[in-house]
Amino acid sequence: MRQGTHRVVGRAAAILVGAAALVPSIAVPSIAAQQPAPNDYADPASWLCRPDRNDACDVDLTTTWITPDGDLALEPWSTDPYAPIDCFYVYPTVSTDAGMNSDMEPGAGEIGVVRSQLARFGAVCRLFAPLYRQFTLTALRARLTGGEGEPGALGELDRELGYRDVRDAWTHYLEHDNDGRGVVLIGHSQGATVLTRLIGEEIDGRPIQRSLVSAILLGTSIQVPAGSDVGGTFREIPLCRASSQTGCIVTYSTYRETLPPRRVSLFGRAEDARSNAGCTNPAALGGGRAELHAYFGVGNLPAGGEWVAGGPAIETAFVSAPGLISAECVRADGFSYLSVRIHGDASDPRTDDIGGDVMLGGSASRAWGLHLIDVSVAMGDLVGLVRSQGEALLGGSP
């Protein structure tokens, strides 16, 4: 079934998860000498998700499976209340607060993103997601439109504030919740950038590294020396190359096979000729192309598209379309990235395409690729990988 042009993503969605690449170039007034007070992470209100309460992660993730011939089936959803490992998540740029840094009141962006990027991991781990005073969409818009030039117009950006919050939340988690359990760190875009720093300063080469199941750092550029899986961004923590490997990094940025990254692209870029950006395909850590187990939001379609032409309305919030997409890690032109292929078939009633591009001026942006769906395209593979890695850690495998 052929589709029209890709969905034009709303302004907030179109810029929501790339702040990490742009923050360093923002011109802002100097930070006031008096720092904001630290958050109290003993207060449950400072968390989006914790395993000891009903919260933003307690959602129904029942999914509609769509076969190529248009048949629909429901995949039921349940969490594992006895999961033996933990997941600690830092969300991407989603705050629509008016200032440069967000407040600690969760909005629709914060609540929605844990539903799409984190809650499904509840099948394999206990979920911890701190609120933090991140760099906002408002500030990112100002950067993209040049509106940050008037001193104090949006307040002052505290570049360290979000990181300090996440570090404090991590410290609280270790002191009060971890109890020696294995832990997975999960972050996307700004969240991945914050976690990258946290790993470098608080985990890499320290005793707590032994409890690291893995770190899933998506929509960012983790550097490794050319020809190596360890070194570069992290001294001792390598890229993951097997589902039984623990204490390692899963990282990638997605681009369509038909729209690979170019000079303007933001993600997956090597820092220099001696380095590569890491790319680990969670569906094929050893290399090669593999089908991806995606979980898409039901609205993740090109403009005017249908999951099944003339089919019934889909009543679940998520869909999965087996066989529709595959991916492999590609290294070319100074980039390493997860190249996504769409296996559409005009002779069947199922959609031939997916949404997820950042649309600028009516065209899919080469700068951003499929950044908006970095997590969704391989969510099933990531959950399965965390399950395998957790079992390996608990079983004593390397």
mmCIF file of C-alpha atoms in Angstrom:
data_model
loop_
_atom_site.group_PDB
_atom_site.id
_atom_site.type_symbol
_atom_site.label_atom_id
_atom_site.label_comp_id
_atom_site.label_asym_id
_atom_site.label_seq_id
_atom_site.Cartn_x
_atom_site.Cartn_y
_atom_site.Cartn_z
ATOM 1 C CA MET A 1 0.000 0.000 0.000
ATOM 2 C CA ARG A 2 1.580 3.293 -1.040
ATOM 3 C CA GLN A 3 1.538 6.288 1.258
ATOM 4 C CA GLY A 4 1.935 10.014 0.817
ATOM 5 C CA THR A 5 4.525 12.275 2.331
ATOM 6 C CA HIS A 6 5.689 11.777 5.888
ATOM 7 C CA ARG A 7 3.750 13.290 8.752
ATOM 8 C CA VAL A 8 4.681 16.848 9.569
ATOM 9 C CA VAL A 9 5.683 16.604 13.198
ATOM 10 C CA GLY A 10 4.412 19.416 15.442
ATOM 11 C CA ARG A 11 6.896 22.091 16.413
ATOM 12 C CA ALA A 12 7.433 20.718 19.906
ATOM 13 C CA ALA A 13 7.928 17.173 18.660
ATOM 14 C CA ALA A 14 10.117 18.294 15.784
ATOM 15 C CA ILE A 15 12.739 19.696 18.115
ATOM 16 C CA LEU A 16 12.097 17.750 21.251
ATOM 17 C CA VAL A 17 15.072 15.482 21.561
ATOM 18 C CA GLY A 18 18.128 17.186 20.095
ATOM 19 C CA ALA A 19 19.045 19.686 22.762
ATOM 20 C CA ALA A 20 22.124 17.733 23.714
ATOM 21 C CA ALA A 21 23.686 18.499 20.338
ATOM 22 C CA LEU A 22 22.877 22.191 20.494
ATOM 23 C CA VAL A 23 23.250 23.271 24.100
ATOM 24 C CA PRO A 24 27.001 23.980 23.921
ATOM 25 C CA SER A 25 26.532 26.740 21.312
ATOM 26 C CA ILE A 26 23.825 28.696 23.118
ATOM 27 C CA ALA A 27 24.746 32.201 24.214
ATOM 28 C CA VAL A 28 23.238 32.878 27.618
ATOM 29 C CA PRO A 29 23.879 35.245 30.509
ATOM 30 C CA SER A 30 26.257 34.127 33.229
ATOM 31 C CA ILE A 31 24.813 31.867 35.909
ATOM 32 C CA ALA A 32 23.936 33.587 39.136
ATOM 33 C CA ALA A 33 26.390 32.947 41.940
ATOM 34 C CA GLN A 34 23.753 31.323 44.137
ATOM 35 C CA GLN A 35 22.813 27.891 42.844
ATOM 36 C CA PRO A 36 19.239 26.619 43.077
ATOM 37 C CA ALA A 37 18.597 24.376 46.049
ATOM 38 C CA PRO A 38 19.068 20.647 45.398
ATOM 39 C CA ASN A 39 16.017 18.454 44.965
ATOM 40 C CA ASP A 40 14.922 16.092 47.705
ATOM 41 C CA TYR A 41 14.843 12.680 46.069
ATOM 42 C CA ALA A 42 13.528 11.175 49.288
ATOM 43 C CA ASP A 43 10.285 12.904 48.283
ATOM 44 C CA PRO A 44 8.269 10.647 45.936
ATOM 45 C CA ALA A 45 7.129 13.788 44.088
ATOM 46 C CA SER A 46 10.680 14.135 42.719
ATOM 47 C CA TRP A 47 10.234 10.950 40.675
ATOM 48 C CA LEU A 48 8.182 10.160 37.590
ATOM 49 C CA CYS A 49 8.462 6.437 38.219
ATOM 50 C CA ARG A 50 9.318 4.288 41.198
ATOM 51 C CA PRO A 51 8.435 0.654 41.886
ATOM 52 C CA ASP A 52 6.741 1.371 45.225
ATOM 53 C CA ARG A 53 3.745 3.349 43.930
ATOM 54 C CA ASN A 54 1.295 3.838 41.057
ATOM 55 C CA ASP A 55 2.660 6.519 38.741
ATOM 56 C CA ALA A 56 3.419 7.524 35.152
ATOM 57 C CA CYS A 57 4.865 4.092 34.333
ATOM 58 C CA ASP A 58 1.715 2.242 35.386
ATOM 59 C CA VAL A 59 0.040 2.260 31.973
ATOM 60 C CA ASP A 60 -1.637 -0.283 29.725
ATOM 61 C CA LEU A 61 0.807 -1.234 26.966
ATOM 62 C CA THR A 62 -1.439 -3.787 25.268
ATOM 63 C CA THR A 63 -0.372 -3.769 21.622
ATOM 64 C CA THR A 64 -2.067 -4.540 18.305
ATOM 65 C CA TRP A 65 0.021 -6.792 16.082
ATOM 66 C CA ILE A 66 -0.529 -6.199 12.368
ATOM 67 C CA THR A 67 0.437 -8.886 9.869
ATOM 68 C CA PRO A 68 1.278 -8.053 6.230
ATOM 69 C CA ASP A 69 -2.140 -9.316 5.108
ATOM 70 C CA GLY A 70 -3.827 -6.888 7.496
ATOM 71 C CA ASP A 71 -4.886 -9.293 10.210
ATOM 72 C CA LEU A 72 -4.930 -7.849 13.737
ATOM 73 C CA ALA A 73 -4.175 -9.574 17.043
ATOM 74 C CA LEU A 74 -3.784 -8.275 20.573
ATOM 75 C CA GLU A 75 -0.583 -8.771 22.547
ATOM 76 C CA PRO A 76 -1.461 -8.506 26.259
ATOM 77 C CA TRP A 77 0.704 -6.536 28.643
ATOM 78 C CA SER A 78 1.948 -7.220 32.141
ATOM 79 C CA THR A 79 4.833 -6.094 34.303
ATOM 80 C CA ASP A 80 7.038 -8.277 36.484
ATOM 81 C CA PRO A 81 6.611 -7.120 40.100
ATOM 82 C CA TYR A 82 9.448 -9.458 41.102
ATOM 83 C CA ALA A 83 11.952 -8.321 38.459
ATOM 84 C CA PRO A 84 15.456 -9.056 39.788
ATOM 85 C CA ILE A 85 17.204 -6.010 38.282
ATOM 86 C CA ASP A 86 16.530 -2.275 38.078
ATOM 87 C CA CYS A 87 16.314 0.268 35.250
ATOM 88 C CA PHE A 88 17.300 3.902 35.901
ATOM 89 C CA TYR A 89 16.034 6.209 33.128
ATOM 90 C CA VAL A 90 16.730 9.821 32.128
ATOM 91 C CA TYR A 91 14.293 11.267 29.602
ATOM 92 C CA PRO A 92 15.073 13.432 26.536
ATOM 93 C CA THR A 93 14.157 17.069 25.922
ATOM 94 C CA VAL A 94 10.392 17.176 26.427
ATOM 95 C CA SER A 95 9.658 20.025 28.853
ATOM 96 C CA THR A 96 7.474 22.843 27.515
ATOM 97 C CA ASP A 97 8.110 25.051 30.562
ATOM 98 C CA ALA A 98 8.643 28.727 29.780
ATOM 99 C CA GLY A 99 12.156 29.054 31.219
ATOM 100 C CA MET A 100 15.551 27.819 30.116
ATOM 101 C CA ASN A 101 15.525 25.060 32.749
ATOM 102 C CA SER A 102 12.375 23.113 33.557
ATOM 103 C CA ASP A 103 10.704 23.066 36.937
ATOM 104 C CA MET A 104 9.941 19.924 38.919
ATOM 105 C CA GLU A 105 6.279 19.700 37.959
ATOM 106 C CA PRO A 106 5.793 16.959 35.342
ATOM 107 C CA GLY A 107 3.897 18.002 32.240
ATOM 108 C CA ALA A 108 2.419 16.048 29.363
ATOM 109 C CA GLY A 109 5.846 15.656 27.773
ATOM 110 C CA GLU A 110 7.481 14.060 30.779
ATOM 111 C CA ILE A 111 4.494 11.816 31.460
ATOM 112 C CA GLY A 112 4.135 10.798 27.824
ATOM 113 C CA VAL A 113 7.781 9.979 27.186
ATOM 114 C CA VAL A 114 8.040 7.419 29.992
ATOM 115 C CA ARG A 115 5.036 5.691 28.472
ATOM 116 C CA SER A 116 6.742 5.393 25.085
ATOM 117 C CA GLN A 117 10.386 4.928 26.110
ATOM 118 C CA LEU A 118 10.473 3.339 29.569
ATOM 119 C CA ALA A 119 7.311 1.617 30.794
ATOM 120 C CA ARG A 120 7.739 -1.472 28.601
ATOM 121 C CA PHE A 121 10.984 -2.273 30.429
ATOM 122 C CA GLY A 122 8.741 -2.954 33.431
ATOM 123 C CA ALA A 123 8.458 -6.504 32.103
ATOM 124 C CA VAL A 124 12.114 -7.108 33.026
ATOM 125 C CA CYS A 125 13.188 -4.555 35.656
ATOM 126 C CA ARG A 126 12.016 -2.240 38.427
ATOM 127 C CA LEU A 127 11.651 1.274 37.036
ATOM 128 C CA PHE A 128 13.239 4.442 38.433
ATOM 129 C CA ALA A 129 12.835 7.743 36.549
ATOM 130 C CA PRO A 130 13.758 10.959 38.369
ATOM 131 C CA LEU A 131 12.389 14.337 37.427
ATOM 132 C CA TYR A 132 15.211 16.767 36.672
ATOM 133 C CA ARG A 133 15.505 20.423 35.731
ATOM 134 C CA GLN A 134 16.449 19.872 32.140
ATOM 135 C CA PHE A 135 17.203 22.250 29.276
ATOM 136 C CA THR A 136 13.732 22.947 27.858
ATOM 137 C CA LEU A 137 12.053 22.924 24.462
ATOM 138 C CA THR A 138 11.386 26.621 24.994
ATOM 139 C CA ALA A 139 15.112 27.301 25.240
ATOM 140 C CA LEU A 140 15.827 25.070 22.253
ATOM 141 C CA ARG A 141 13.314 26.988 20.139
ATOM 142 C CA ALA A 142 15.001 30.204 21.198
ATOM 143 C CA ARG A 143 18.326 28.806 20.061
ATOM 144 C CA LEU A 144 16.939 27.685 16.693
ATOM 145 C CA THR A 145 15.211 31.007 16.030
ATOM 146 C CA GLY A 146 17.853 33.304 17.498
ATOM 147 C CA GLY A 147 15.525 34.440 20.271
ATOM 148 C CA GLU A 148 17.976 33.907 23.100
ATOM 149 C CA GLY A 149 19.824 37.125 22.353
ATOM 150 C CA GLU A 150 17.943 39.370 24.779
ATOM 151 C CA PRO A 151 19.622 38.948 28.193
ATOM 152 C CA GLY A 152 17.270 37.458 30.729
ATOM 153 C CA ALA A 153 14.353 37.133 28.298
ATOM 154 C CA LEU A 154 13.933 33.476 29.179
ATOM 155 C CA GLY A 155 15.837 33.508 32.430
ATOM 156 C CA GLU A 156 19.322 32.125 32.796
ATOM 157 C CA LEU A 157 20.338 28.665 31.650
ATOM 158 C CA ASP A 158 22.099 26.703 34.369
ATOM 159 C CA ARG A 159 24.048 24.228 32.277
ATOM 160 C CA GLU A 160 24.921 22.122 35.315
ATOM 161 C CA LEU A 161 21.512 21.989 36.955
ATOM 162 C CA GLY A 162 20.047 19.001 35.126
ATOM 163 C CA TYR A 163 23.198 16.973 35.625
ATOM 164 C CA ARG A 164 23.367 17.787 39.339
ATOM 165 C CA ASP A 165 19.749 16.671 39.717
ATOM 166 C CA VAL A 166 20.335 13.331 38.005
ATOM 167 C CA ARG A 167 23.519 12.758 39.964
ATOM 168 C CA ASP A 168 21.629 13.443 43.209
ATOM 169 C CA ALA A 169 18.843 11.077 42.180
ATOM 170 C CA TRP A 170 21.389 8.387 41.298
ATOM 171 C CA THR A 171 23.126 8.813 44.652
ATOM 172 C CA HIS A 172 19.792 8.531 46.465
ATOM 173 C CA TYR A 173 18.895 5.430 44.466
ATOM 174 C CA LEU A 174 22.206 3.758 45.325
ATOM 175 C CA GLU A 175 21.905 4.592 49.019
ATOM 176 C CA HIS A 176 18.243 3.705 49.510
ATOM 177 C CA ASP A 177 16.985 1.446 46.705
ATOM 178 C CA ASN A 178 19.727 -0.511 44.971
ATOM 179 C CA ASP A 179 20.675 -2.983 47.732
ATOM 180 C CA GLY A 180 23.271 -4.637 45.508
ATOM 181 C CA ARG A 181 20.947 -5.213 42.540
ATOM 182 C CA GLY A 182 22.086 -5.075 38.943
ATOM 183 C CA VAL A 183 21.037 -1.883 37.181
ATOM 184 C CA VAL A 184 20.478 -0.794 33.578
ATOM 185 C CA LEU A 185 20.923 2.887 32.707
ATOM 186 C CA ILE A 186 18.622 4.101 29.914
ATOM 187 C CA GLY A 187 18.674 7.530 28.266
ATOM 188 C CA HIS A 188 17.821 9.183 24.974
ATOM 189 C CA SER A 189 19.300 12.384 23.506
ATOM 190 C CA GLN A 190 19.637 14.934 26.340
ATOM 191 C CA GLY A 191 19.019 12.077 28.774
ATOM 192 C CA ALA A 192 21.763 10.001 27.139
ATOM 193 C CA THR A 193 24.158 12.946 27.329
ATOM 194 C CA VAL A 194 23.487 13.383 31.045
ATOM 195 C CA LEU A 195 23.966 9.659 31.672
ATOM 196 C CA THR A 196 27.168 9.629 29.623
ATOM 197 C CA ARG A 197 28.642 12.179 31.994
ATOM 198 C CA LEU A 198 27.284 10.341 35.037
ATOM 199 C CA ILE A 199 28.899 7.099 33.879
ATOM 200 C CA GLY A 200 32.203 8.833 33.219
ATOM 201 C CA GLU A 201 32.317 10.580 36.589
ATOM 202 C CA GLU A 202 30.567 8.121 38.905
ATOM 203 C CA ILE A 203 30.705 4.587 37.424
ATOM 204 C CA ASP A 204 33.500 3.973 34.895
ATOM 205 C CA GLY A 205 36.359 2.271 36.740
ATOM 206 C CA ARG A 206 34.623 2.412 40.136
ATOM 207 C CA PRO A 207 33.291 -0.483 42.235
ATOM 208 C CA ILE A 208 29.676 0.225 41.211
ATOM 209 C CA GLN A 209 30.630 -0.727 37.645
ATOM 210 C CA ARG A 210 30.328 -4.377 38.722
ATOM 211 C CA SER A 211 26.566 -3.830 39.170
ATOM 212 C CA LEU A 212 26.115 -2.348 35.688
ATOM 213 C CA VAL A 213 23.970 -4.690 33.598
ATOM 214 C CA SER A 214 24.300 -2.327 30.626
ATOM 215 C CA ALA A 215 23.835 1.290 29.629
ATOM 216 C CA ILE A 216 21.438 2.059 26.759
ATOM 217 C CA LEU A 217 22.498 5.454 25.405
ATOM 218 C CA LEU A 218 20.514 6.303 22.265
ATOM 219 C CA GLY A 219 20.436 9.340 19.999
ATOM 220 C CA THR A 220 23.935 10.441 20.950
ATOM 221 C CA SER A 221 27.524 9.778 19.868
ATOM 222 C CA ILE A 222 29.618 7.537 22.120
ATOM 223 C CA GLN A 223 33.193 7.598 20.846
ATOM 224 C CA VAL A 224 35.481 4.582 20.589
ATOM 225 C CA PRO A 225 38.922 4.338 18.977
ATOM 226 C CA ALA A 226 38.766 3.176 15.361
ATOM 227 C CA GLY A 227 38.869 -0.616 15.293
ATOM 228 C CA SER A 228 38.094 -0.989 19.003
ATOM 229 C CA ASP A 229 35.042 -1.386 21.251
ATOM 230 C CA VAL A 230 36.591 0.119 24.377
ATOM 231 C CA GLY A 231 38.281 3.417 25.100
ATOM 232 C CA GLY A 232 37.281 6.866 23.986
ATOM 233 C CA THR A 233 34.256 8.212 25.850
ATOM 234 C CA PHE A 234 34.640 5.542 28.561
ATOM 235 C CA ARG A 235 37.930 4.145 29.811
ATOM 236 C CA GLU A 236 36.828 0.636 30.790
ATOM 237 C CA ILE A 237 33.243 0.082 29.611
ATOM 238 C CA PRO A 238 33.047 -1.499 26.131
ATOM 239 C CA LEU A 239 30.313 -1.635 23.535
ATOM 240 C CA CYS A 240 27.986 -4.637 23.790
ATOM 241 C CA ARG A 241 28.634 -7.352 21.193
ATOM 242 C CA ALA A 242 26.627 -10.300 22.599
ATOM 243 C CA SER A 243 23.348 -10.689 24.450
ATOM 244 C CA SER A 244 25.143 -12.465 27.307
ATOM 245 C CA GLN A 245 27.675 -9.662 27.715
ATOM 246 C CA THR A 246 27.137 -7.372 30.700
ATOM 247 C CA GLY A 247 28.693 -4.143 31.929
ATOM 248 C CA CYS A 248 28.641 -2.749 28.394
ATOM 249 C CA ILE A 249 27.118 0.000 26.233
ATOM 250 C CA VAL A 250 24.220 -0.219 23.762
ATOM 251 C CA THR A 251 24.227 2.864 21.554
ATOM 252 C CA TYR A 252 22.987 3.955 18.147
ATOM 253 C CA SER A 253 21.294 6.755 16.224
ATOM 254 C CA THR A 254 18.795 5.908 13.487
ATOM 255 C CA TYR A 255 18.583 7.145 9.918
ATOM 256 C CA ARG A 256 16.550 5.874 6.995
ATOM 257 C CA GLU A 257 18.545 3.775 4.555
ATOM 258 C CA THR A 258 17.287 6.128 1.834
ATOM 259 C CA LEU A 259 18.323 9.263 3.793
ATOM 260 C CA PRO A 260 21.723 8.517 5.342
ATOM 261 C CA PRO A 261 23.531 11.157 7.404
ATOM 262 C CA ARG A 262 25.402 13.931 5.679
ATOM 263 C CA ARG A 263 27.641 16.805 6.768
ATOM 264 C CA VAL A 264 24.751 18.587 8.539
ATOM 265 C CA SER A 265 23.675 15.520 10.529
ATOM 266 C CA LEU A 266 23.790 15.755 14.313
ATOM 267 C CA PHE A 267 24.138 12.183 15.525
ATOM 268 C CA GLY A 268 26.549 9.303 15.012
ATOM 269 C CA ARG A 269 29.425 11.558 14.011
ATOM 270 C CA ALA A 270 33.063 10.569 14.646
ATOM 271 C CA GLU A 271 35.047 13.203 16.540
ATOM 272 C CA ASP A 272 38.140 12.728 14.375
ATOM 273 C CA ALA A 273 39.835 10.315 11.989
ATOM 274 C CA ARG A 274 41.070 8.157 14.886
ATOM 275 C CA SER A 275 37.581 7.616 16.337
ATOM 276 C CA ASN A 276 34.201 6.191 15.463
ATOM 277 C CA ALA A 277 30.803 6.774 16.970
ATOM 278 C CA GLY A 278 29.657 3.518 18.496
ATOM 279 C CA CYS A 279 26.801 1.614 16.866
ATOM 280 C CA THR A 280 25.335 -1.554 18.376
ATOM 281 C CA ASN A 281 22.287 -3.057 16.712
ATOM 282 C CA PRO A 282 20.260 -4.552 19.606
ATOM 283 C CA ALA A 283 18.744 -7.092 17.213
ATOM 284 C CA ALA A 284 22.178 -8.234 15.987
ATOM 285 C CA LEU A 285 24.943 -7.203 18.372
ATOM 286 C CA GLY A 286 27.454 -9.321 16.461
ATOM 287 C CA GLY A 287 26.786 -7.399 13.254
ATOM 288 C CA GLY A 288 24.695 -7.683 10.110
ATOM 289 C CA ARG A 289 21.120 -6.841 9.201
ATOM 290 C CA ALA A 290 18.218 -8.073 11.295
ATOM 291 C CA GLU A 291 14.488 -7.513 11.590
ATOM 292 C CA LEU A 292 13.632 -5.023 14.322
ATOM 293 C CA HIS A 293 10.912 -5.647 16.905
ATOM 294 C CA ALA A 294 9.392 -2.182 17.004
ATOM 295 C CA TYR A 295 6.603 -0.831 19.172
ATOM 296 C CA PHE A 296 5.151 2.266 17.556
ATOM 297 C CA GLY A 297 2.583 4.699 18.827
ATOM 298 C CA VAL A 298 -0.619 4.169 16.883
ATOM 299 C CA GLY A 299 -0.245 7.636 15.333
ATOM 300 C CA ASN A 300 3.279 7.016 14.052
ATOM 301 C CA LEU A 301 2.381 7.079 10.361
ATOM 302 C CA PRO A 302 3.000 9.320 7.361
ATOM 303 C CA ALA A 303 0.423 12.057 6.897
ATOM 304 C CA GLY A 304 -2.904 10.556 5.901
ATOM 305 C CA GLY A 305 -1.652 7.002 6.319
ATOM 306 C CA GLU A 306 -3.449 3.964 7.720
ATOM 307 C CA TRP A 307 -1.924 0.912 9.332
ATOM 308 C CA VAL A 308 -4.306 -1.216 7.259
ATOM 309 C CA ALA A 309 -5.975 0.295 4.197
ATOM 310 C CA GLY A 310 -9.697 0.373 4.825
ATOM 311 C CA GLY A 311 -9.205 -1.697 7.953
ATOM 312 C CA PRO A 312 -10.917 -1.392 11.330
ATOM 313 C CA ALA A 313 -9.917 1.270 13.826
ATOM 314 C CA ILE A 314 -7.034 0.224 16.082
ATOM 315 C CA GLU A 315 -8.049 0.653 19.693
ATOM 316 C CA THR A 316 -4.689 0.198 21.435
ATOM 317 C CA ALA A 317 -2.136 2.979 21.926
ATOM 318 C CA PHE A 318 0.675 0.870 20.434
ATOM 319 C CA VAL A 319 1.147 -1.289 17.358
ATOM 320 C CA SER A 320 3.768 -3.741 16.168
ATOM 321 C CA ALA A 321 4.191 -4.741 12.544
ATOM 322 C CA PRO A 322 6.405 -7.836 12.218
ATOM 323 C CA GLY A 323 8.597 -7.867 9.149
ATOM 324 C CA LEU A 324 8.051 -4.199 8.303
ATOM 325 C CA ILE A 325 11.506 -2.855 9.251
ATOM 326 C CA SER A 326 15.056 -4.131 9.549
ATOM 327 C CA ALA A 327 18.339 -2.434 10.341
ATOM 328 C CA GLU A 328 22.111 -2.769 10.357
ATOM 329 C CA CYS A 329 24.945 -0.642 11.662
ATOM 330 C CA VAL A 330 26.646 1.244 8.836
ATOM 331 C CA ARG A 331 29.890 3.222 8.895
ATOM 332 C CA ALA A 332 30.309 5.758 6.109
ATOM 333 C CA ASP A 333 31.429 9.341 5.517
ATOM 334 C CA GLY A 334 32.536 9.880 9.119
ATOM 335 C CA PHE A 335 29.300 8.545 10.649
ATOM 336 C CA SER A 336 28.328 5.274 12.315
ATOM 337 C CA TYR A 337 24.573 4.770 12.546
ATOM 338 C CA LEU A 338 21.700 2.302 12.563
ATOM 339 C CA SER A 339 20.434 2.238 8.983
ATOM 340 C CA VAL A 340 16.699 1.454 8.904
ATOM 341 C CA ARG A 341 15.121 -0.244 5.894
ATOM 342 C CA ILE A 342 11.338 -0.227 5.355
ATOM 343 C CA HIS A 343 9.995 -3.428 3.783
ATOM 344 C CA GLY A 344 6.774 -2.074 2.342
ATOM 345 C CA ASP A 345 4.779 -4.133 -0.129
ATOM 346 C CA ALA A 346 2.337 -2.314 -2.390
ATOM 347 C CA SER A 347 0.419 -5.546 -2.982
ATOM 348 C CA ASP A 348 -0.678 -6.000 0.638
ATOM 349 C CA PRO A 349 -3.018 -3.829 2.697
ATOM 350 C CA ARG A 350 -0.550 -2.999 5.489
ATOM 351 C CA THR A 351 1.192 0.381 5.481
ATOM 352 C CA ASP A 352 4.359 0.614 3.421
ATOM 353 C CA ASP A 353 5.992 3.270 5.577
ATOM 354 C CA ILE A 354 6.332 4.672 9.082
ATOM 355 C CA GLY A 355 6.555 8.178 10.484
ATOM 356 C CA GLY A 356 9.269 9.450 12.775
ATOM 357 C CA ASP A 357 11.177 11.924 10.612
ATOM 358 C CA VAL A 358 11.724 15.441 11.842
ATOM 359 C CA MET A 359 10.102 17.540 9.130
ATOM 360 C CA LEU A 360 11.604 20.934 8.327
ATOM 361 C CA GLY A 361 10.250 22.991 5.446
ATOM 362 C CA GLY A 362 8.090 20.087 4.325
ATOM 363 C CA SER A 363 11.007 17.667 3.960
ATOM 364 C CA ALA A 364 12.559 15.036 6.188
ATOM 365 C CA SER A 365 15.578 16.579 7.891
ATOM 366 C CA ARG A 366 18.945 15.014 7.165
ATOM 367 C CA ALA A 367 20.212 16.645 10.360
ATOM 368 C CA TRP A 368 17.893 14.689 12.643
ATOM 369 C CA GLY A 369 17.220 11.404 10.845
ATOM 370 C CA LEU A 370 14.720 9.194 12.708
ATOM 371 C CA HIS A 371 15.734 10.709 16.045
ATOM 372 C CA LEU A 372 12.131 10.889 17.234
ATOM 373 C CA ILE A 373 11.774 7.096 17.153
ATOM 374 C CA ASP A 374 15.286 5.949 18.095
ATOM 375 C CA VAL A 375 13.807 3.990 21.003
ATOM 376 C CA SER A 376 10.565 2.800 19.396
ATOM 377 C CA VAL A 377 12.164 1.139 16.360
ATOM 378 C CA ALA A 378 13.906 -1.476 18.510
ATOM 379 C CA MET A 379 11.947 -1.423 21.770
ATOM 380 C CA GLY A 380 11.180 -5.150 21.713
ATOM 381 C CA ASP A 381 14.812 -5.971 20.989
ATOM 382 C CA LEU A 382 16.022 -3.702 23.793
ATOM 383 C CA VAL A 383 13.653 -5.266 26.327
ATOM 384 C CA GLY A 384 14.704 -8.741 25.237
ATOM 385 C CA LEU A 385 18.371 -7.786 25.465
ATOM 386 C CA VAL A 386 17.960 -6.419 28.992
ATOM 387 C CA ARG A 387 16.253 -9.666 29.985
ATOM 388 C CA SER A 388 19.163 -11.714 28.597
ATOM 389 C CA GLN A 389 21.802 -9.483 30.153
ATOM 390 C CA GLY A 390 20.080 -9.547 33.523
ATOM 391 C CA GLU A 391 19.977 -13.335 33.442
ATOM 392 C CA ALA A 392 23.663 -13.413 32.492
ATOM 393 C CA LEU A 393 24.625 -11.086 35.342
ATOM 394 C CA LEU A 394 22.649 -13.063 37.891
ATOM 395 C CA GLY A 395 23.998 -16.319 36.508
ATOM 396 C CA GLY A 396 27.560 -15.096 36.749
ATOM 397 C CA SER A 397 28.234 -15.020 32.994
ATOM 398 C CA PRO A 398 30.671 -12.399 31.696
#
